[in-house]
Amino acid sequence: MSPFVESVVAAVRGVVGQGPVALHEPAFQGNEWAYVKECLDTGWVSSVGKFVDRFEHDLASYTGAGYAVAVVNGTAALQVALTVSGVRAGDEVLVPAMSFVATANAVWHAGAQPHFVDSDENTLGMSMPALEAHLDEVVEMREGKAFNRHTGRRLAAVVPMHTFGHPVDLSSLAAIADRYGLAVVEDAAESLGSYFDGRHTGTFGRCGVLSFNGNKIITTGGGGAILTDDAELARRAKHLTTTAKAPHRWSFSHDEIAFNYRLPNLNAALGCAQLEQVGAFLAGKRRLAERYETAFADLSGVTFVKERAGTQANYWLQTLLLDVDHAVYRDDLLAALNDAGFMSRPVWDLLSGLPPYRESPAAALSVAQSLAERIVNIPSSPGLADG
């Protein structure tokens, strides 16, 4: 084992103690048992119930969004958010090449084609200078709409993803999107509790989406939500995710082809209890980030990724970025960390290189490729801050 790898493992051990330590695990320390038991006791366990309504209300209140629509997972949320935001079959949607596969899959499920964009080393998300330069090269404007001059398809939307909870430059994105007539649909799946210029992520675009998978800031077991300030988009999202059933006491009339993406009351009950504790979860993650920052401050060859000025990150996954000349140690470091019982992982393979998407349009991706070779996520559970 190289001295560099040994020093990184020792730094992680100094923060979280001895292994085994999970990458990110949920904590159930509040009203989860009571709320779930209420569902069981009353029989309201399925797709309607008071906890669904409460969860949507509480999410809107917490994020500052006008409306929240709870759904079965984040991928479904993004698919429907794209649809209600005007994405149609045959369109292209600009997405970061470095993201979880759900970002591209949701575009495909909406009938569109993902179009991959490079990353920014400081935000880890979509690079706004790279996006603007690429659009300047590929866009042909027709009657106020952007078209890809190489494929002939309309560029309908752009989907920023706030990687590991670090917000992208949303001000620059808004200006670029306005210039080209692109709908902004935020993939805020990883950024509950993150803010840009004092405003919660997921509330800047036409729609934003959240995820409540078991490894997220809060969990409903599975689950997601669509955020929007537009009452009509919220109404339509709710309609499409609940089988497009017309309201009636007993009849089953469905006025369009839609989806059964309803979040069960049982899961919403769990989410309500989790959301009551989100402040404590975020505080724990921030304390853990501060401990990691101190541990890695004087270690050469690696940088702990911190929030940028003007942003507040939720530190969903604590992240190390190896120097370019230390990228060769990444796999040895991952092996050593996991062998020591500290569950760690690299970032996702670039979406543009996955078999389903190799023929999709893409900009130059040099920064994303470099980041993909240098990122390491280390144990991130909020409770580790006080271990």
Tab-separated table of C-alpha atoms in Angstrom:
chain	number	residue	atom	x	y	z
A	1	MET	CA	0.000	0.000	0.000
A	2	SER	CA	1.384	3.380	-0.991
A	3	PRO	CA	2.041	6.031	1.681
A	4	PHE	CA	-0.626	8.225	0.042
A	5	VAL	CA	-3.299	5.524	0.287
A	6	GLU	CA	-2.295	4.762	3.869
A	7	SER	CA	-2.581	8.437	4.819
A	8	VAL	CA	-6.088	8.749	3.331
A	9	VAL	CA	-7.305	5.603	5.100
A	10	ALA	CA	-5.815	6.886	8.362
A	11	ALA	CA	-7.587	10.223	7.916
A	12	VAL	CA	-10.944	8.535	7.398
A	13	ARG	CA	-10.341	6.277	10.400
A	14	GLY	CA	-9.495	9.304	12.512
A	15	VAL	CA	-12.921	10.775	11.742
A	16	VAL	CA	-15.264	7.764	11.842
A	17	GLY	CA	-13.379	5.266	14.028
A	18	GLN	CA	-13.011	1.588	13.257
A	19	GLY	CA	-15.021	-0.224	10.571
A	20	PRO	CA	-17.305	-1.563	9.417
A	21	VAL	CA	-18.944	1.749	8.497
A	22	ALA	CA	-21.649	2.058	5.822
A	23	LEU	CA	-21.507	4.655	3.074
A	24	HIS	CA	-24.860	6.157	4.055
A	25	GLU	CA	-27.567	4.555	6.152
A	26	PRO	CA	-30.960	5.819	7.287
A	27	ALA	CA	-31.747	6.793	10.867
A	28	PHE	CA	-35.176	6.180	12.420
A	29	GLN	CA	-35.227	8.065	15.689
A	30	GLY	CA	-38.485	10.004	15.642
A	31	ASN	CA	-42.147	9.255	14.990
A	32	GLU	CA	-41.603	6.648	12.264
A	33	TRP	CA	-43.019	3.752	14.304
A	34	ALA	CA	-46.016	5.742	15.511
A	35	TYR	CA	-46.999	7.062	12.081
A	36	VAL	CA	-46.541	3.745	10.279
A	37	LYS	CA	-48.474	1.980	13.050
A	38	GLU	CA	-51.308	4.470	12.602
A	39	CYS	CA	-51.513	3.466	8.938
A	40	LEU	CA	-51.647	-0.198	9.905
A	41	ASP	CA	-54.181	0.373	12.671
A	42	THR	CA	-56.514	2.385	10.450
A	43	GLY	CA	-55.988	0.327	7.286
A	44	TRP	CA	-54.894	3.360	5.233
A	45	VAL	CA	-51.734	1.797	3.802
A	46	SER	CA	-52.105	2.272	0.060
A	47	SER	CA	-52.289	5.140	-2.420
A	48	VAL	CA	-54.495	7.573	-0.488
A	49	GLY	CA	-54.494	8.756	3.099
A	50	LYS	CA	-53.798	11.728	5.308
A	51	PHE	CA	-50.032	11.228	5.337
A	52	VAL	CA	-49.778	11.646	1.554
A	53	ASP	CA	-51.485	15.033	1.791
A	54	ARG	CA	-49.437	16.008	4.829
A	55	PHE	CA	-46.150	14.957	3.240
A	56	GLU	CA	-46.850	17.041	0.140
A	57	HIS	CA	-47.792	20.047	2.284
A	58	ASP	CA	-44.728	19.671	4.511
A	59	LEU	CA	-42.361	19.319	1.530
A	60	ALA	CA	-43.737	22.448	-0.106
A	61	SER	CA	-43.421	24.341	3.163
A	62	TYR	CA	-39.861	23.151	3.831
A	63	THR	CA	-38.510	23.852	0.341
A	64	GLY	CA	-40.482	27.028	-0.264
A	65	ALA	CA	-42.113	25.567	-3.373
A	66	GLY	CA	-45.687	26.487	-4.190
A	67	TYR	CA	-46.665	22.841	-4.599
A	68	ALA	CA	-45.255	19.353	-4.074
A	69	VAL	CA	-46.563	16.159	-5.677
A	70	ALA	CA	-45.409	12.935	-4.012
A	71	VAL	CA	-44.664	9.977	-6.281
A	72	VAL	CA	-43.204	6.503	-6.133
A	73	ASN	CA	-39.548	7.409	-6.845
A	74	GLY	CA	-37.265	10.128	-8.158
A	75	THR	CA	-37.031	8.676	-11.671
A	76	ALA	CA	-40.811	8.775	-12.073
A	77	ALA	CA	-40.818	12.314	-10.680
A	78	LEU	CA	-38.299	13.474	-13.283
A	79	GLN	CA	-40.113	11.749	-16.149
A	80	VAL	CA	-43.401	13.442	-15.288
A	81	ALA	CA	-41.736	16.790	-14.532
A	82	LEU	CA	-40.233	16.756	-18.027
A	83	THR	CA	-43.581	15.841	-19.567
A	84	VAL	CA	-45.558	18.589	-17.845
A	85	SER	CA	-42.768	21.051	-18.670
A	86	GLY	CA	-43.335	20.541	-22.381
A	87	VAL	CA	-40.867	17.827	-23.381
A	88	ARG	CA	-42.310	15.750	-26.219
A	89	ALA	CA	-41.373	12.569	-28.061
A	90	GLY	CA	-38.445	13.190	-30.381
A	91	ASP	CA	-37.054	16.165	-28.428
A	92	GLU	CA	-33.588	16.380	-26.941
A	93	VAL	CA	-32.918	17.240	-23.288
A	94	LEU	CA	-29.548	18.524	-22.084
A	95	VAL	CA	-28.241	16.585	-19.083
A	96	PRO	CA	-24.880	16.242	-17.323
A	97	ALA	CA	-22.808	13.303	-18.519
A	98	MET	CA	-21.739	12.716	-14.909
A	99	SER	CA	-24.926	11.765	-13.096
A	100	PHE	CA	-26.819	8.744	-11.845
A	101	VAL	CA	-28.386	6.794	-14.706
A	102	ALA	CA	-31.896	7.826	-13.651
A	103	THR	CA	-31.289	11.318	-15.043
A	104	ALA	CA	-30.894	9.950	-18.578
A	105	ASN	CA	-33.451	7.170	-18.143
A	106	ALA	CA	-36.168	9.635	-17.173
A	107	VAL	CA	-35.501	11.622	-20.353
A	108	TRP	CA	-35.828	8.436	-22.380
A	109	HIS	CA	-39.024	7.407	-20.579
A	110	ALA	CA	-40.453	10.811	-21.488
A	111	GLY	CA	-39.842	9.915	-25.141
A	112	ALA	CA	-36.876	12.237	-25.593
A	113	GLN	CA	-33.164	11.810	-26.233
A	114	PRO	CA	-30.545	12.779	-23.631
A	115	HIS	CA	-27.873	15.174	-24.897
A	116	PHE	CA	-24.799	15.113	-22.670
A	117	VAL	CA	-22.913	18.147	-21.350
A	118	ASP	CA	-19.575	18.517	-19.556
A	119	SER	CA	-19.057	19.078	-15.828
A	120	ASP	CA	-17.578	21.859	-13.728
A	121	GLU	CA	-14.698	20.966	-11.407
A	122	ASN	CA	-15.878	23.363	-8.701
A	123	THR	CA	-19.556	22.386	-8.548
A	124	LEU	CA	-19.189	18.782	-9.818
A	125	GLY	CA	-22.406	19.488	-11.751
A	126	MET	CA	-23.141	20.820	-15.213
A	127	SER	CA	-20.624	23.381	-16.444
A	128	MET	CA	-22.400	26.558	-17.502
A	129	PRO	CA	-19.523	27.871	-19.668
A	130	ALA	CA	-19.338	24.473	-21.387
A	131	LEU	CA	-23.118	24.402	-21.843
A	132	GLU	CA	-23.187	27.882	-23.364
A	133	ALA	CA	-20.253	27.205	-25.690
A	134	HIS	CA	-21.809	23.952	-26.844
A	135	LEU	CA	-25.193	25.541	-27.496
A	136	ASP	CA	-23.537	28.341	-29.448
A	137	GLU	CA	-22.060	25.650	-31.710
A	138	VAL	CA	-25.014	23.289	-32.167
A	139	VAL	CA	-28.160	25.424	-31.904
A	140	GLU	CA	-30.192	26.731	-34.783
A	141	MET	CA	-33.069	28.967	-33.679
A	142	ARG	CA	-36.395	28.569	-35.492
A	143	GLU	CA	-39.312	30.781	-34.475
A	144	GLY	CA	-37.909	31.216	-30.990
A	145	LYS	CA	-37.175	27.506	-30.450
A	146	ALA	CA	-33.769	25.848	-30.290
A	147	PHE	CA	-32.970	22.973	-32.630
A	148	ASN	CA	-29.866	20.809	-32.864
A	149	ARG	CA	-28.490	21.679	-36.290
A	150	HIS	CA	-26.797	18.256	-36.485
A	151	THR	CA	-29.807	16.054	-35.627
A	152	GLY	CA	-32.723	18.332	-36.502
A	153	ARG	CA	-34.355	17.644	-33.136
A	154	ARG	CA	-35.740	20.344	-30.852
A	155	LEU	CA	-33.768	21.093	-27.699
A	156	ALA	CA	-36.632	21.299	-25.219
A	157	ALA	CA	-35.150	21.396	-21.738
A	158	VAL	CA	-32.037	21.372	-19.605
A	159	VAL	CA	-31.701	19.256	-16.449
A	160	PRO	CA	-29.048	20.369	-13.955
A	161	MET	CA	-28.233	17.805	-11.265
A	162	HIS	CA	-26.856	18.995	-7.931
A	163	THR	CA	-24.138	16.389	-7.459
A	164	PHE	CA	-23.857	15.018	-3.929
A	165	GLY	CA	-25.890	18.027	-2.767
A	166	HIS	CA	-23.623	20.773	-4.174
A	167	PRO	CA	-25.739	23.285	-6.144
A	168	VAL	CA	-24.775	24.208	-9.693
A	169	ASP	CA	-24.596	27.825	-10.850
A	170	LEU	CA	-28.333	28.359	-11.203
A	171	SER	CA	-28.090	32.075	-11.995
A	172	SER	CA	-25.954	31.451	-15.081
A	173	LEU	CA	-28.164	28.541	-16.065
A	174	ALA	CA	-31.289	30.703	-15.939
A	175	ALA	CA	-29.728	33.227	-18.313
A	176	ILE	CA	-28.623	30.528	-20.764
A	177	ALA	CA	-31.982	28.769	-20.668
A	178	ASP	CA	-33.823	32.031	-21.255
A	179	ARG	CA	-31.613	32.861	-24.232
A	180	TYR	CA	-32.366	29.548	-25.922
A	181	GLY	CA	-35.946	29.061	-24.758
A	182	LEU	CA	-35.155	25.950	-22.722
A	183	ALA	CA	-37.296	24.719	-19.842
A	184	VAL	CA	-35.245	24.202	-16.663
A	185	VAL	CA	-36.167	21.020	-14.780
A	186	GLU	CA	-33.921	20.563	-11.743
A	187	ASP	CA	-32.773	17.111	-10.741
A	188	ALA	CA	-32.545	17.896	-7.036
A	189	ALA	CA	-32.719	14.210	-6.078
A	190	GLU	CA	-29.546	14.534	-3.998
A	191	SER	CA	-30.005	18.055	-2.669
A	192	LEU	CA	-32.814	18.210	-0.126
A	193	GLY	CA	-31.579	20.862	2.296
A	194	SER	CA	-29.216	22.536	-0.206
A	195	TYR	CA	-29.522	26.221	-1.122
A	196	PHE	CA	-28.308	28.558	-3.849
A	197	ASP	CA	-28.310	32.251	-2.923
A	198	GLY	CA	-30.612	31.460	0.000
A	199	ARG	CA	-33.194	29.601	-2.074
A	200	HIS	CA	-33.784	25.857	-1.905
A	201	THR	CA	-32.673	23.787	-4.862
A	202	GLY	CA	-35.483	22.356	-6.950
A	203	THR	CA	-37.405	25.627	-6.870
A	204	PHE	CA	-35.576	27.579	-9.599
A	205	GLY	CA	-36.871	25.917	-12.752
A	206	ARG	CA	-40.267	25.151	-14.171
A	207	CYS	CA	-40.164	22.025	-11.997
A	208	GLY	CA	-37.715	20.313	-9.669
A	209	VAL	CA	-37.617	16.766	-8.361
A	210	LEU	CA	-36.534	15.091	-5.122
A	211	SER	CA	-35.705	11.486	-4.224
A	212	PHE	CA	-36.338	9.681	-0.954
A	213	ASN	CA	-34.466	6.441	-1.582
A	214	GLY	CA	-33.078	4.650	1.461
A	215	ASN	CA	-29.706	6.377	1.153
A	216	LYS	CA	-30.978	9.949	0.787
A	217	ILE	CA	-31.107	12.752	3.379
A	218	ILE	CA	-34.592	11.557	4.378
A	219	THR	CA	-36.221	8.370	3.192
A	220	THR	CA	-39.685	7.018	2.529
A	221	GLY	CA	-38.192	3.627	1.673
A	222	GLY	CA	-38.613	4.626	-1.955
A	223	GLY	CA	-40.331	7.702	-3.206
A	224	GLY	CA	-39.865	11.056	-4.850
A	225	ALA	CA	-41.594	14.371	-5.364
A	226	ILE	CA	-42.161	17.025	-8.002
A	227	LEU	CA	-41.810	20.654	-6.902
A	228	THR	CA	-43.265	23.609	-8.799
A	229	ASP	CA	-44.663	27.085	-8.252
A	230	ASP	CA	-47.099	26.666	-11.139
A	231	ALA	CA	-50.563	25.587	-9.970
A	232	GLU	CA	-51.516	24.162	-13.359
A	233	LEU	CA	-48.295	22.132	-13.662
A	234	ALA	CA	-48.878	20.763	-10.162
A	235	ARG	CA	-52.469	19.836	-11.007
A	236	ARG	CA	-51.396	18.108	-14.193
A	237	ALA	CA	-48.526	16.283	-12.487
A	238	LYS	CA	-50.910	14.988	-9.825
A	239	HIS	CA	-53.397	13.925	-12.495
A	240	LEU	CA	-50.801	12.096	-14.597
A	241	THR	CA	-49.265	10.305	-11.614
A	242	THR	CA	-52.637	9.093	-10.302
A	243	THR	CA	-53.834	7.303	-13.479
A	244	ALA	CA	-55.599	10.431	-14.855
A	245	LYS	CA	-58.755	9.434	-12.977
A	246	ALA	CA	-61.496	12.037	-13.030
A	247	PRO	CA	-62.747	12.799	-9.499
A	248	HIS	CA	-65.955	10.917	-8.694
A	249	ARG	CA	-67.347	9.054	-5.709
A	250	TRP	CA	-67.570	5.698	-7.489
A	251	SER	CA	-66.996	5.753	-11.248
A	252	PHE	CA	-63.682	5.018	-12.966
A	253	SER	CA	-63.293	7.527	-15.762
A	254	HIS	CA	-59.764	8.204	-17.039
A	255	ASP	CA	-59.380	11.027	-19.532
A	256	GLU	CA	-55.865	10.306	-20.896
A	257	ILE	CA	-53.081	7.741	-20.848
A	258	ALA	CA	-51.225	8.242	-17.600
A	259	PHE	CA	-49.179	6.513	-14.903
A	260	ASN	CA	-49.751	4.775	-11.595
A	261	TYR	CA	-46.926	6.549	-9.775
A	262	ARG	CA	-48.779	7.164	-6.505
A	263	LEU	CA	-46.792	7.178	-3.275
A	264	PRO	CA	-48.500	4.882	-0.721
A	265	ASN	CA	-49.735	6.393	2.528
A	266	LEU	CA	-47.475	3.968	4.399
A	267	ASN	CA	-44.375	5.425	2.738
A	268	ALA	CA	-45.633	8.985	3.158
A	269	ALA	CA	-46.050	8.364	6.894
A	270	LEU	CA	-42.391	7.425	7.075
A	271	GLY	CA	-41.514	10.564	5.115
A	272	CYS	CA	-43.478	12.819	7.468
A	273	ALA	CA	-41.559	11.470	10.446
A	274	GLN	CA	-38.246	11.805	8.625
A	275	LEU	CA	-38.933	15.358	7.519
A	276	GLU	CA	-39.546	16.332	11.138
A	277	GLN	CA	-35.880	15.420	11.763
A	278	VAL	CA	-34.293	16.856	8.638
A	279	GLY	CA	-32.698	19.741	10.519
A	280	ALA	CA	-30.865	17.342	12.830
A	281	PHE	CA	-29.781	15.140	9.902
A	282	LEU	CA	-28.364	18.126	8.036
A	283	ALA	CA	-26.608	19.445	11.128
A	284	GLY	CA	-24.963	16.057	11.630
A	285	LYS	CA	-23.781	15.985	8.042
A	286	ARG	CA	-22.320	19.470	8.368
A	287	ARG	CA	-20.420	18.494	11.532
A	288	LEU	CA	-19.093	15.425	9.743
A	289	ALA	CA	-17.994	17.556	6.782
A	290	GLU	CA	-16.148	19.903	9.144
A	291	ARG	CA	-14.308	16.965	10.697
A	292	TYR	CA	-13.336	15.596	7.295
A	293	GLU	CA	-12.214	19.041	6.138
A	294	THR	CA	-9.883	19.285	9.126
A	295	ALA	CA	-8.592	15.740	8.648
A	296	PHE	CA	-7.675	16.342	5.006
A	297	ALA	CA	-6.504	19.963	5.270
A	298	ASP	CA	-2.788	19.157	5.291
A	299	LEU	CA	-2.812	15.984	3.216
A	300	SER	CA	-1.305	16.515	-0.241
A	301	GLY	CA	-2.729	14.872	-3.353
A	302	VAL	CA	-6.365	15.010	-2.294
A	303	THR	CA	-8.992	17.676	-1.572
A	304	PHE	CA	-12.146	17.423	0.494
A	305	VAL	CA	-14.992	18.944	-1.546
A	306	LYS	CA	-16.516	21.898	0.317
A	307	GLU	CA	-19.544	24.048	-0.397
A	308	ARG	CA	-18.903	27.138	-2.517
A	309	ALA	CA	-19.543	30.752	-1.577
A	310	GLY	CA	-23.194	31.647	-2.110
A	311	THR	CA	-24.340	28.067	-1.602
A	312	GLN	CA	-25.284	25.826	1.282
A	313	ALA	CA	-24.666	22.152	0.560
A	314	ASN	CA	-26.389	19.323	2.374
A	315	TYR	CA	-23.201	17.191	2.098
A	316	TRP	CA	-25.312	14.196	1.097
A	317	LEU	CA	-22.232	12.187	0.166
A	318	GLN	CA	-18.925	13.367	1.579
A	319	THR	CA	-16.514	13.590	-1.337
A	320	LEU	CA	-12.780	13.437	-1.932
A	321	LEU	CA	-11.235	14.690	-5.156
A	322	LEU	CA	-7.813	13.315	-5.990
A	323	ASP	CA	-5.309	15.577	-7.694
A	324	VAL	CA	-4.840	14.820	-11.382
A	325	ASP	CA	-1.421	13.281	-10.758
A	326	HIS	CA	-2.888	11.105	-7.987
A	327	ALA	CA	-5.762	9.673	-10.033
A	328	VAL	CA	-3.702	6.519	-10.531
A	329	TYR	CA	-4.269	5.725	-6.841
A	330	ARG	CA	-8.070	5.788	-7.015
A	331	ASP	CA	-8.733	2.068	-7.325
A	332	ASP	CA	-6.054	1.168	-4.768
A	333	LEU	CA	-7.616	3.693	-2.405
A	334	LEU	CA	-11.107	2.289	-2.915
A	335	ALA	CA	-9.827	-1.225	-2.263
A	336	ALA	CA	-7.968	-0.151	0.867
A	337	LEU	CA	-10.884	1.816	2.292
A	338	ASN	CA	-13.357	-1.002	1.734
A	339	ASP	CA	-10.892	-3.599	3.034
A	340	ALA	CA	-10.604	-1.524	6.206
A	341	GLY	CA	-14.397	-1.556	6.588
A	342	PHE	CA	-15.039	1.985	5.360
A	343	MET	CA	-17.595	1.593	2.598
A	344	SER	CA	-16.519	3.928	-0.203
A	345	ARG	CA	-17.291	4.216	-3.898
A	346	PRO	CA	-16.282	5.996	-7.098
A	347	VAL	CA	-18.623	8.277	-8.984
A	348	TRP	CA	-20.902	6.750	-11.610
A	349	ASP	CA	-19.583	5.757	-15.038
A	350	LEU	CA	-20.264	8.600	-17.454
A	351	LEU	CA	-23.742	8.222	-18.952
A	352	SER	CA	-22.405	8.906	-22.429
A	353	GLY	CA	-20.343	5.714	-22.245
A	354	LEU	CA	-23.139	3.387	-21.124
A	355	PRO	CA	-24.348	0.983	-23.849
A	356	PRO	CA	-27.870	2.484	-24.163
A	357	TYR	CA	-26.514	6.004	-24.643
A	358	ARG	CA	-23.309	5.701	-26.655
A	359	GLU	CA	-25.020	7.043	-29.772
A	360	SER	CA	-26.675	9.963	-27.993
A	361	PRO	CA	-25.501	13.494	-28.836
A	362	ALA	CA	-22.780	14.846	-26.573
A	363	ALA	CA	-20.492	17.810	-26.139
A	364	ALA	CA	-16.788	17.454	-25.376
A	365	LEU	CA	-16.593	15.834	-21.917
A	366	SER	CA	-12.967	16.242	-20.842
A	367	VAL	CA	-13.689	17.621	-17.362
A	368	ALA	CA	-16.381	15.025	-16.613
A	369	GLN	CA	-13.997	12.263	-17.666
A	370	SER	CA	-11.259	13.635	-15.431
A	371	LEU	CA	-13.621	13.950	-12.466
A	372	ALA	CA	-14.896	10.411	-12.997
A	373	GLU	CA	-11.352	9.151	-12.579
A	374	ARG	CA	-10.675	11.121	-9.383
A	375	ILE	CA	-13.815	11.183	-7.201
A	376	VAL	CA	-14.151	9.001	-4.115
A	377	ASN	CA	-17.190	9.089	-1.797
A	378	ILE	CA	-16.489	8.176	1.819
A	379	PRO	CA	-18.765	7.287	4.775
A	380	SER	CA	-21.434	9.982	5.057
A	381	SER	CA	-24.125	8.994	7.558
A	382	PRO	CA	-25.025	11.981	9.777
A	383	GLY	CA	-24.657	9.979	12.982
A	384	LEU	CA	-20.929	9.500	12.306
A	385	ALA	CA	-20.313	13.113	13.307
A	386	ASP	CA	-20.898	12.242	16.940
A	387	GLY	CA	-19.294	8.811	17.028
